[in-house]
Amino acid sequence: MEKLFQLNSKKNKLKFSVIVTLKKDVLDPQGKVVQNTLANLGMDNLKSIRQGKYFEIDVEEQDQVKAEEKVNQMCEKLLVNLIIEDYKIDKVK
Amino acid sequence: MEKLFQLNSKKNKLKFSVIVTLKKDVLDPQGKVVQNTLANLGMDNLKSIRQGKYFEIDVEEQDQVKAEEKVNQMCEKLLVNLIIEDYKIDKVK
């Protein structure tokens, strides 16, 4: 009985990853600092580095389409500044 | 001639993405705040959310193995705190 419950609770959870990046033409001062620091550490061959954000989101939902819609809402409401950032949602496993 | 140069310079650049996440047992206060805020915004069904970092790195190098080794060095030297963080390197396209 307990095993069945565990199976169910596992089935109800869907995992998504969200990658948020600055749009191409937006300056990335944080990335620039990292780039300069790496150059000072002697890492040549580094052409450019840009920093973004990463989220791993567990949604309690069986239907993948609905779950993805939820994650999309979260991005638009809070996680992403749509004026300067792009985002990409992926299903994890 | 110019076209040839452009082709060459394009060939010399390899793009990698690096995802840095907190290890499983490390507390993520930032993610917790995001989670509570989303709950307050009325997003139910959210089970958990954890935040990480994302880097997009262009390396001037033709050999993919060498380039990946460079990116790995960057991670260990600066980008990742190996005590509390995991990282994953992927080739982009």
Short mmCIF file of C-alpha atoms in Angstrom, two decimals:
data_model
loop_
_atom_site.label_atom_id
_atom_site.label_comp_id
_atom_site.label_asym_id
_atom_site.label_seq_id
_atom_site.Cartn_x
_atom_site.Cartn_y
_atom_site.Cartn_z
CA MET A 1 0.00 0.00 0.00
CA GLU A 2 2.76 2.37 0.96
CA LYS A 3 4.69 1.38 -2.16
CA LEU A 4 1.69 2.20 -4.30
CA PHE A 5 1.45 5.59 -2.66
CA GLN A 6 5.12 6.27 -3.34
CA LEU A 7 4.68 5.29 -6.96
CA ASN A 8 1.75 7.63 -7.29
CA SER A 9 3.47 10.56 -5.64
CA LYS A 10 6.45 10.01 -7.91
CA LYS A 11 4.23 9.95 -10.96
CA ASN A 12 2.58 13.23 -9.99
CA LYS A 13 5.81 15.20 -10.06
CA LEU A 14 7.30 16.65 -13.21
CA LYS A 15 10.71 18.31 -13.30
CA PHE A 16 11.60 21.21 -15.56
CA SER A 17 14.72 23.27 -16.07
CA VAL A 18 14.58 26.93 -17.01
CA ILE A 19 17.55 28.78 -18.48
CA VAL A 20 17.34 32.57 -18.41
CA THR A 21 19.82 34.54 -20.50
CA LEU A 22 20.29 38.21 -21.25
CA LYS A 23 19.20 39.16 -24.75
CA LYS A 24 22.02 39.36 -27.27
CA ASP A 25 22.31 43.14 -27.32
CA VAL A 26 22.04 43.69 -23.57
CA LEU A 27 25.33 44.42 -21.81
CA ASP A 28 26.42 41.83 -19.26
CA PRO A 29 28.76 43.57 -16.76
CA GLN A 30 28.84 40.54 -14.47
CA GLY A 31 29.98 38.29 -17.31
CA LYS A 32 32.57 40.90 -18.30
CA VAL A 33 34.08 40.85 -14.81
CA VAL A 34 34.24 37.05 -14.89
CA GLN A 35 35.87 37.23 -18.33
CA ASN A 36 38.53 39.71 -17.14
CA THR A 37 39.22 37.69 -14.02
CA LEU A 38 39.69 34.52 -16.05
CA ALA A 39 42.04 36.37 -18.41
CA ASN A 40 44.06 37.55 -15.39
CA LEU A 41 44.22 33.96 -14.14
CA GLY A 42 46.00 33.12 -17.38
CA MET A 43 43.12 31.54 -19.27
CA ASP A 44 43.85 32.60 -22.82
CA ASN A 45 41.68 31.45 -25.74
CA LEU A 46 38.62 32.73 -23.91
CA LYS A 47 36.60 34.67 -26.43
CA SER A 48 33.55 35.64 -24.42
CA ILE A 49 31.51 34.58 -21.44
CA ARG A 50 27.96 35.56 -20.54
CA GLN A 51 26.19 34.78 -17.32
CA GLY A 52 22.58 33.77 -16.89
CA LYS A 53 20.28 32.17 -14.35
CA TYR A 54 19.17 28.58 -14.00
CA PHE A 55 16.12 27.20 -12.21
CA GLU A 56 15.10 23.63 -11.47
CA ILE A 57 11.37 23.43 -10.88
CA ASP A 58 9.30 20.50 -9.57
CA VAL A 59 5.61 20.78 -10.41
CA GLU A 60 2.91 18.60 -8.86
CA GLU A 61 0.95 17.81 -11.99
CA GLN A 62 0.38 14.72 -14.08
CA ASP A 63 -0.23 16.33 -17.42
CA GLN A 64 2.99 17.51 -19.03
CA VAL A 65 1.35 20.17 -21.19
CA LYS A 66 -0.44 21.72 -18.19
CA ALA A 67 2.74 21.55 -16.11
CA GLU A 68 4.73 23.28 -18.81
CA GLU A 69 2.09 25.99 -19.02
CA LYS A 70 2.43 26.50 -15.24
CA VAL A 71 6.19 26.84 -15.53
CA ASN A 72 5.72 29.29 -18.37
CA GLN A 73 3.44 31.39 -16.15
CA MET A 74 6.03 31.38 -13.36
CA CYS A 75 8.65 32.64 -15.79
CA GLU A 76 6.48 35.45 -17.08
CA LYS A 77 5.21 36.48 -13.65
CA LEU A 78 8.43 36.44 -11.66
CA LEU A 79 11.51 34.65 -12.91
CA VAL A 80 12.18 36.46 -16.18
CA ASN A 81 12.39 40.14 -17.06
CA LEU A 82 10.97 39.85 -20.57
CA ILE A 83 12.30 43.26 -21.61
CA ILE A 84 15.95 42.27 -21.33
CA GLU A 85 15.93 38.49 -20.93
CA ASP A 86 15.11 35.38 -22.95
CA TYR A 87 14.21 32.02 -21.43
CA LYS A 88 14.08 28.38 -22.39
CA ILE A 89 12.06 25.67 -20.66
CA ASP A 90 13.16 22.02 -20.86
CA LYS A 91 11.69 18.86 -19.43
CA VAL A 92 14.21 17.04 -17.24
CA LYS A 93 14.11 13.26 -17.81
CA MET B 1 39.41 36.11 -49.26
CA GLU B 2 37.36 37.88 -46.65
CA LYS B 3 34.79 35.12 -46.82
CA LEU B 4 37.49 32.55 -46.25
CA PHE B 5 38.69 34.45 -43.21
CA GLN B 6 35.18 34.60 -41.81
CA LEU B 7 34.77 30.88 -42.31
CA ASN B 8 38.04 30.23 -40.53
CA SER B 9 37.26 32.48 -37.60
CA LYS B 10 33.91 30.79 -37.25
CA LYS B 11 35.53 27.38 -37.27
CA ASN B 12 37.96 28.39 -34.53
CA LYS B 13 35.25 29.20 -32.04
CA LEU B 14 33.53 26.58 -29.90
CA LYS B 15 30.58 27.39 -27.68
CA PHE B 16 29.89 25.65 -24.36
CA SER B 17 27.21 26.00 -21.75
CA VAL B 18 27.91 25.46 -18.07
CA ILE B 19 25.16 24.82 -15.52
CA VAL B 20 26.14 25.25 -11.88
CA THR B 21 23.77 23.90 -9.23
CA LEU B 22 23.94 23.66 -5.45
CA LYS B 23 24.55 20.12 -4.21
CA LYS B 24 21.42 18.27 -3.16
CA ASP B 25 21.90 18.66 0.59
CA VAL B 26 22.92 22.33 0.52
CA LEU B 27 20.21 24.78 1.56
CA ASP B 28 19.08 27.21 -1.14
CA PRO B 29 17.63 30.28 0.62
CA GLN B 30 17.34 32.22 -2.66
CA GLY B 31 15.29 29.44 -4.23
CA LYS B 32 13.15 29.27 -1.09
CA VAL B 33 12.30 32.97 -1.38
CA VAL B 34 11.36 32.52 -5.05
CA GLN B 35 9.21 29.52 -4.08
CA ASN B 36 7.36 31.47 -1.36
CA THR B 37 6.84 34.44 -3.66
CA LEU B 38 5.39 32.23 -6.39
CA ALA B 39 3.09 30.60 -3.81
CA ASN B 40 1.92 34.07 -2.75
CA LEU B 41 1.28 34.92 -6.40
CA GLY B 42 -1.19 32.04 -6.44
CA MET B 43 0.93 29.45 -8.21
CA ASP B 44 -0.18 26.25 -6.54
CA ASN B 45 1.17 22.83 -7.63
CA LEU B 46 4.70 24.14 -7.20
CA LYS B 47 6.58 21.48 -5.31
CA SER B 48 10.06 22.95 -5.17
CA ILE B 49 12.35 25.32 -6.99
CA ARG B 50 16.12 25.60 -6.78
CA GLN B 51 18.23 28.30 -8.35
CA GLY B 52 21.59 27.89 -10.03
CA LYS B 53 23.94 29.73 -12.33
CA TYR B 54 24.35 29.48 -16.08
CA PHE B 55 27.33 30.45 -18.22
CA GLU B 56 27.73 30.60 -21.98
CA ILE B 57 31.39 30.39 -22.91
CA ASP B 58 33.03 30.94 -26.30
CA VAL B 59 36.48 29.42 -26.57
CA GLU B 60 38.94 30.13 -29.40
CA GLU B 61 40.11 26.63 -30.07
CA GLN B 62 39.68 24.13 -32.88
CA ASP B 63 40.01 20.93 -30.93
CA GLN B 64 36.86 20.14 -28.99
CA VAL B 65 38.58 17.98 -26.37
CA LYS B 66 41.15 20.72 -25.62
CA ALA B 67 38.42 23.35 -25.52
CA GLU B 68 36.35 21.32 -23.08
CA GLU B 69 39.41 20.86 -20.89
CA LYS B 70 39.85 24.68 -20.88
CA VAL B 71 36.23 25.20 -19.84
CA ASN B 72 36.68 22.59 -17.13
CA GLN B 73 39.69 24.50 -15.80
CA MET B 74 37.69 27.75 -15.77
CA CYS B 75 34.99 26.06 -13.72
CA GLU B 76 37.40 24.65 -11.18
CA LYS B 77 39.45 27.83 -10.89
CA LEU B 78 36.70 30.42 -10.66
CA LEU B 79 33.15 29.64 -11.67
CA VAL B 80 32.29 26.79 -9.33
CA ASN B 81 32.66 26.37 -5.58
CA LEU B 82 33.35 22.64 -5.61
CA ILE B 83 32.56 22.25 -1.91
CA ILE B 84 28.90 23.14 -2.25
CA GLU B 85 28.24 23.14 -6.01
CA ASP B 86 28.03 20.68 -8.90
CA TYR B 87 28.52 21.62 -12.54
CA LYS B 88 27.75 20.26 -15.96
CA ILE B 89 29.44 21.25 -19.22
CA ASP B 90 27.62 20.89 -22.54
CA LYS B 91 28.64 21.64 -26.08
CA VAL B 92 26.23 24.10 -27.72
CA LYS B 93 25.44 23.07 -31.31
#
